[in-house]
Short mmCIF file of C-alpha atoms and ligand atoms in Angstrom, two decimals:
data_model
loop_
_atom_site.label_atom_id
_atom_site.label_comp_id
_atom_site.label_asym_id
_atom_site.label_seq_id
_atom_site.Cartn_x
_atom_site.Cartn_y
_atom_site.Cartn_z
CA MET A 1 -85.01 -34.07 -109.06
CA TYR A 2 -83.94 -37.79 -109.97
CA THR A 3 -85.72 -37.09 -113.45
CA LEU A 4 -83.26 -33.73 -113.44
CA LEU A 5 -80.09 -35.18 -112.61
CA HIS A 6 -80.77 -38.40 -114.76
CA GLY A 7 -81.36 -36.12 -117.55
CA PHE A 8 -78.18 -34.18 -116.74
CA TYR A 9 -76.13 -37.09 -116.52
CA LYS A 10 -77.30 -38.70 -119.60
CA TYR A 11 -76.48 -35.11 -121.33
CA LEU A 12 -72.87 -35.40 -120.10
CA ILE A 13 -72.05 -38.77 -121.14
CA GLN A 14 -74.05 -39.23 -124.71
CA LYS A 15 -71.75 -39.27 -127.46
CA ASP A 16 -72.21 -38.30 -131.21
CA GLU A 17 -72.44 -41.42 -133.17
CA TYR A 18 -72.01 -41.56 -137.09
CA CYS A 19 -72.19 -44.17 -139.82
CA VAL A 20 -69.41 -44.65 -142.37
CA LEU A 21 -69.87 -46.78 -145.47
CA ILE A 22 -66.86 -48.91 -146.43
CA LEU A 23 -67.54 -49.62 -150.13
CA GLY A 24 -65.33 -50.77 -153.29
CA LEU A 25 -64.78 -53.83 -155.54
CA ASP A 26 -64.61 -57.22 -153.76
CA ASN A 27 -60.73 -57.79 -152.84
CA ALA A 28 -60.16 -54.00 -152.42
CA GLY A 29 -59.31 -54.22 -148.73
CA LYS A 30 -62.50 -53.18 -147.08
CA THR A 31 -62.56 -55.89 -144.36
CA THR A 32 -58.76 -56.06 -143.64
CA TYR A 33 -59.22 -51.87 -143.67
CA LEU A 34 -62.03 -52.07 -140.88
CA GLU A 35 -59.70 -54.35 -138.84
CA ALA A 36 -57.05 -52.24 -138.96
CA ALA A 37 -59.01 -49.32 -137.77
CA LYS A 38 -60.58 -51.20 -135.05
CA THR A 39 -56.83 -52.38 -134.04
CA LYS A 40 -55.61 -48.59 -134.15
CA PHE A 41 -58.75 -47.20 -132.47
CA THR A 42 -59.75 -49.52 -129.72
CA LYS A 43 -57.20 -50.34 -126.84
CA LYS A 44 -56.54 -54.19 -126.12
CA TYR A 45 -58.18 -54.70 -129.65
CA LYS A 46 -56.68 -58.16 -130.78
CA ALA A 47 -56.89 -57.89 -134.74
CA MET A 48 -57.92 -61.08 -136.78
CA ASN A 49 -55.44 -62.94 -138.85
CA PRO A 50 -55.85 -61.47 -141.85
CA ASN A 51 -56.08 -65.25 -143.35
CA ARG A 52 -58.86 -65.67 -141.38
CA ILE A 53 -60.76 -62.84 -143.17
CA THR A 54 -63.29 -64.26 -145.66
CA THR A 55 -65.22 -62.49 -148.65
CA THR A 56 -67.76 -60.41 -147.16
CA VAL A 57 -71.38 -61.82 -148.23
CA GLY A 58 -73.57 -59.64 -146.35
CA LEU A 59 -72.03 -56.96 -143.76
CA ASN A 60 -69.58 -56.38 -141.17
CA ILE A 61 -69.68 -54.02 -138.69
CA GLY A 62 -67.40 -52.48 -136.16
CA LYS A 63 -67.59 -49.51 -133.88
CA ILE A 64 -64.91 -47.23 -132.91
CA ASP A 65 -64.30 -44.02 -130.64
CA VAL A 66 -62.27 -41.34 -132.08
CA ASP A 67 -61.68 -38.90 -129.22
CA GLY A 68 -65.35 -39.16 -127.91
CA VAL A 69 -66.85 -39.24 -131.27
CA LEU A 70 -68.49 -42.86 -132.22
CA LEU A 71 -68.13 -44.21 -135.70
CA ASN A 72 -70.10 -47.12 -136.74
CA PHE A 73 -68.54 -48.70 -139.78
CA TRP A 74 -70.74 -50.67 -142.41
CA ASP A 75 -68.20 -52.92 -144.43
CA LEU A 76 -70.76 -53.92 -147.50
CA GLY A 77 -70.06 -56.75 -149.82
CA GLY A 78 -68.44 -55.53 -153.18
CA GLN A 79 -69.45 -58.39 -155.60
CA GLN A 80 -71.29 -56.97 -158.53
CA GLU A 81 -74.64 -58.64 -157.60
CA LEU A 82 -74.27 -56.93 -153.88
CA GLN A 83 -73.72 -53.52 -155.24
CA SER A 84 -77.30 -53.24 -155.76
CA LEU A 85 -77.78 -52.98 -151.78
CA TRP A 86 -75.45 -50.10 -151.45
CA ASP A 87 -77.72 -47.27 -152.13
CA LYS A 88 -80.14 -49.05 -149.45
CA TYR A 89 -77.57 -47.15 -146.78
CA TYR A 90 -76.60 -43.86 -148.44
CA ALA A 91 -79.60 -42.07 -146.99
CA GLU A 92 -78.81 -43.15 -143.44
CA CYS A 93 -74.44 -42.67 -143.66
CA HIS A 94 -72.60 -39.54 -142.89
CA ALA A 95 -69.34 -40.42 -144.83
CA VAL A 96 -68.06 -43.01 -147.51
CA ILE A 97 -64.51 -44.45 -147.35
CA TYR A 98 -64.23 -45.89 -150.89
CA ILE A 99 -61.16 -48.42 -151.12
CA VAL A 100 -59.13 -49.27 -154.35
CA ASP A 101 -56.79 -51.95 -155.03
CA SER A 102 -53.79 -49.92 -156.21
CA SER A 103 -52.11 -53.30 -157.22
CA ASP A 104 -54.92 -54.41 -159.94
CA ARG A 105 -54.37 -52.33 -163.19
CA ASP A 106 -57.09 -54.80 -164.57
CA ARG A 107 -60.00 -54.10 -162.64
CA VAL A 108 -59.44 -50.16 -161.94
CA SER A 109 -61.66 -48.83 -164.46
CA GLU A 110 -64.09 -51.26 -163.23
CA SER A 111 -63.93 -49.83 -160.29
CA LYS A 112 -63.84 -46.10 -160.97
CA GLU A 113 -67.23 -46.89 -162.92
CA THR A 114 -68.42 -48.21 -159.89
CA PHE A 115 -67.06 -45.13 -158.10
CA ASP A 116 -68.83 -43.10 -160.64
CA ARG A 117 -72.15 -44.60 -160.09
CA MET A 118 -72.10 -44.17 -156.31
CA ILE A 119 -71.14 -40.70 -156.24
CA ALA A 120 -73.71 -39.76 -158.75
CA SER A 121 -76.36 -40.97 -155.97
CA GLU A 122 -78.57 -38.14 -154.89
CA HIS A 123 -78.55 -39.67 -151.37
CA LEU A 124 -75.10 -39.19 -150.95
CA SER A 125 -74.99 -35.58 -152.07
CA GLY A 126 -72.83 -33.63 -149.89
CA VAL A 127 -71.38 -36.33 -148.06
CA PRO A 128 -67.43 -36.26 -147.08
CA LEU A 129 -65.57 -39.15 -149.17
CA LEU A 130 -62.00 -40.54 -148.36
CA VAL A 131 -60.66 -42.35 -151.27
CA LEU A 132 -57.72 -44.86 -150.32
CA ALA A 133 -55.28 -46.10 -152.58
CA ASN A 134 -54.83 -49.26 -151.10
CA LYS A 135 -52.22 -52.30 -151.06
CA GLN A 136 -49.42 -49.43 -151.38
CA ASP A 137 -46.98 -52.18 -149.55
CA ILE A 138 -47.26 -54.24 -153.21
CA PRO A 139 -44.44 -53.41 -154.84
CA ASP A 140 -45.09 -51.85 -158.68
CA CYS A 141 -48.65 -51.00 -157.43
CA MET A 142 -50.09 -47.74 -158.92
CA GLY A 143 -49.18 -44.46 -156.55
CA VAL A 144 -51.13 -41.69 -155.59
CA HIS A 145 -50.10 -39.91 -158.64
CA THR A 146 -51.98 -42.37 -160.67
CA VAL A 147 -55.07 -43.03 -159.08
CA LYS A 148 -55.85 -39.60 -158.24
CA PRO A 149 -56.58 -38.59 -162.02
CA ILE A 150 -58.37 -41.16 -162.50
CA PHE A 151 -60.94 -40.95 -159.71
CA ASN A 152 -60.71 -37.05 -160.15
CA GLN A 153 -62.09 -37.23 -163.83
CA ASN A 154 -65.93 -36.54 -163.05
CA ALA A 155 -65.39 -33.58 -160.72
CA HIS A 156 -69.35 -32.39 -161.75
CA LEU A 157 -70.42 -35.84 -159.65
CA ILE A 158 -68.22 -34.88 -157.03
CA GLY A 159 -69.89 -31.53 -156.18
CA ALA A 160 -69.49 -29.49 -153.38
CA ARG A 161 -68.36 -31.83 -150.63
CA ASP A 162 -65.31 -32.95 -148.65
CA ILE A 163 -62.80 -35.37 -150.47
CA MET A 164 -59.61 -36.57 -150.02
CA LEU A 165 -57.29 -39.27 -151.70
CA MET A 166 -54.94 -40.85 -149.67
CA ALA A 167 -52.09 -43.87 -150.09
CA THR A 168 -52.99 -46.44 -147.17
CA SER A 169 -52.01 -50.21 -146.57
CA ALA A 170 -54.66 -52.02 -144.84
CA LEU A 171 -52.46 -54.82 -143.93
CA ASN A 172 -49.79 -53.29 -142.08
CA GLY A 173 -52.20 -50.06 -141.18
CA ASP A 174 -50.22 -47.43 -143.03
CA GLY A 175 -52.53 -44.35 -143.30
CA VAL A 176 -55.51 -45.78 -141.52
CA ASP A 177 -55.35 -43.07 -138.52
CA GLU A 178 -54.79 -40.02 -140.63
CA GLY A 179 -57.55 -40.83 -142.77
CA ILE A 180 -60.34 -41.39 -140.01
CA ARG A 181 -59.11 -38.17 -138.44
CA TRP A 182 -59.56 -36.59 -141.67
CA LEU A 183 -63.04 -37.88 -142.06
CA VAL A 184 -63.83 -37.15 -138.73
CA ASP A 185 -63.35 -33.23 -138.92
CA CYS A 186 -65.38 -33.36 -141.95
CA ILE A 187 -68.06 -35.09 -140.46
CA LYS A 188 -68.32 -32.77 -137.68
CA ARG A 189 -68.15 -30.06 -140.25
CA ASN A 190 -71.12 -31.74 -142.06
CA SER A 191 -73.22 -32.39 -139.34
CA VAL A 192 -75.53 -29.35 -139.86
CA ASP A 193 -76.84 -31.34 -142.70
CA ARG A 194 -76.16 -34.82 -141.81
CA PRO A 195 -76.75 -34.65 -137.86
CA PRO A 196 -75.30 -37.54 -135.44
CA ARG A 197 -77.46 -39.97 -133.76
CA ASN A 198 -77.30 -39.78 -129.81
CA HIS A 199 -75.44 -42.59 -128.44
CA GLU A 200 -75.53 -43.17 -124.35
CA ASP A 201 -73.24 -45.61 -123.00
CA ASN A 202 -74.63 -48.00 -120.67
CA LEU A 203 -77.96 -46.51 -120.08
P1 G3D B 301 -62.46 -57.38 -149.48
O1 G3D B 301 -62.97 -56.92 -147.97
O2 G3D B 301 -63.13 -55.69 -150.00
O3 G3D B 301 -63.52 -57.80 -149.94
P2 G3D B 301 -60.47 -58.10 -148.08
O4 G3D B 301 -61.15 -57.34 -149.12
O5 G3D B 301 -60.18 -57.23 -147.08
O6 G3D B 301 -61.11 -59.50 -147.46
O7 G3D B 301 -58.85 -58.40 -148.81
C1 G3D B 301 -58.64 -58.86 -150.05
C2 G3D B 301 -57.31 -59.44 -149.97
O8 G3D B 301 -56.39 -58.48 -150.16
C3 G3D B 301 -57.11 -60.41 -148.85
O9 G3D B 301 -55.86 -61.39 -149.28
C4 G3D B 301 -55.84 -59.31 -147.86
O10 G3D B 301 -55.29 -59.91 -147.41
C5 G3D B 301 -55.39 -58.45 -148.79
N1 G3D B 301 -55.33 -57.07 -148.55
C6 G3D B 301 -56.42 -55.98 -148.21
N2 G3D B 301 -55.38 -55.26 -148.19
C7 G3D B 301 -54.15 -55.26 -148.39
C8 G3D B 301 -52.77 -54.38 -148.29
O11 G3D B 301 -53.29 -53.22 -147.85
N3 G3D B 301 -52.04 -55.06 -148.93
C9 G3D B 301 -51.83 -56.30 -149.04
N4 G3D B 301 -50.46 -56.49 -149.62
N5 G3D B 301 -52.65 -57.03 -149.31
C10 G3D B 301 -53.94 -56.36 -148.61
P3 G3D B 301 -56.14 -62.53 -149.27
O12 G3D B 301 -54.61 -63.31 -150.11
O13 G3D B 301 -56.43 -63.17 -148.06
O14 G3D B 301 -57.33 -63.04 -150.20
MG1 MG B 302 -64.98 -58.24 -147.37
#
């Protein structure tokens, strides 16, 4: 009887857990974005001072709960020598957030080439993709209307998947909430192909 009740209790409290990769060139704002996401979705979370965010060498992880769905973020280092590690995580992930520094016109083509290499990976086929034109608070940055056509050029690589390009400022939190809620809906729709892991709190 205990086993039956315990099994039922576990069933009631278990949550679906999904992994989301945060990718983009170094300095795009990935770690700042992860901090902003944790701040928006975690009650009482005390955000790290942006001045204390240093270059990511390995992996930053963070978990948030969006209306009962657990998202496990993996913020990977974006420097060229670290990009070769990204594909080790592709098969495991349920969605990708790709962050573009909209204020850096000099590196936008490098970012686009990196993006194309990423979406060409067969291990990511069908995975929902949120592209963020970040740093929109910086005057004279490229707006969505400039960034979108650049990242939309290779529609054949994007294939049949949910994709959205949104404006954000990870620094002041603008657009963070909307993007994550859109992504959660896509992840749930895609969960037949990429099922969640079940997470049981405190068991
Ligand atoms: P990364 O993890 O992609 O390498 P970081 O990038 O999150 O470390 O951010 C790199 C720099 O960009 C940081 O500035 C950070 O404050 C800044 N940044 C990130 N997002 C935004 C944004 O939306 N707006 C503005 N204005 N700046 C942003 P520093 O000066 O610490 O290098
Ligand atoms: Mg970082």
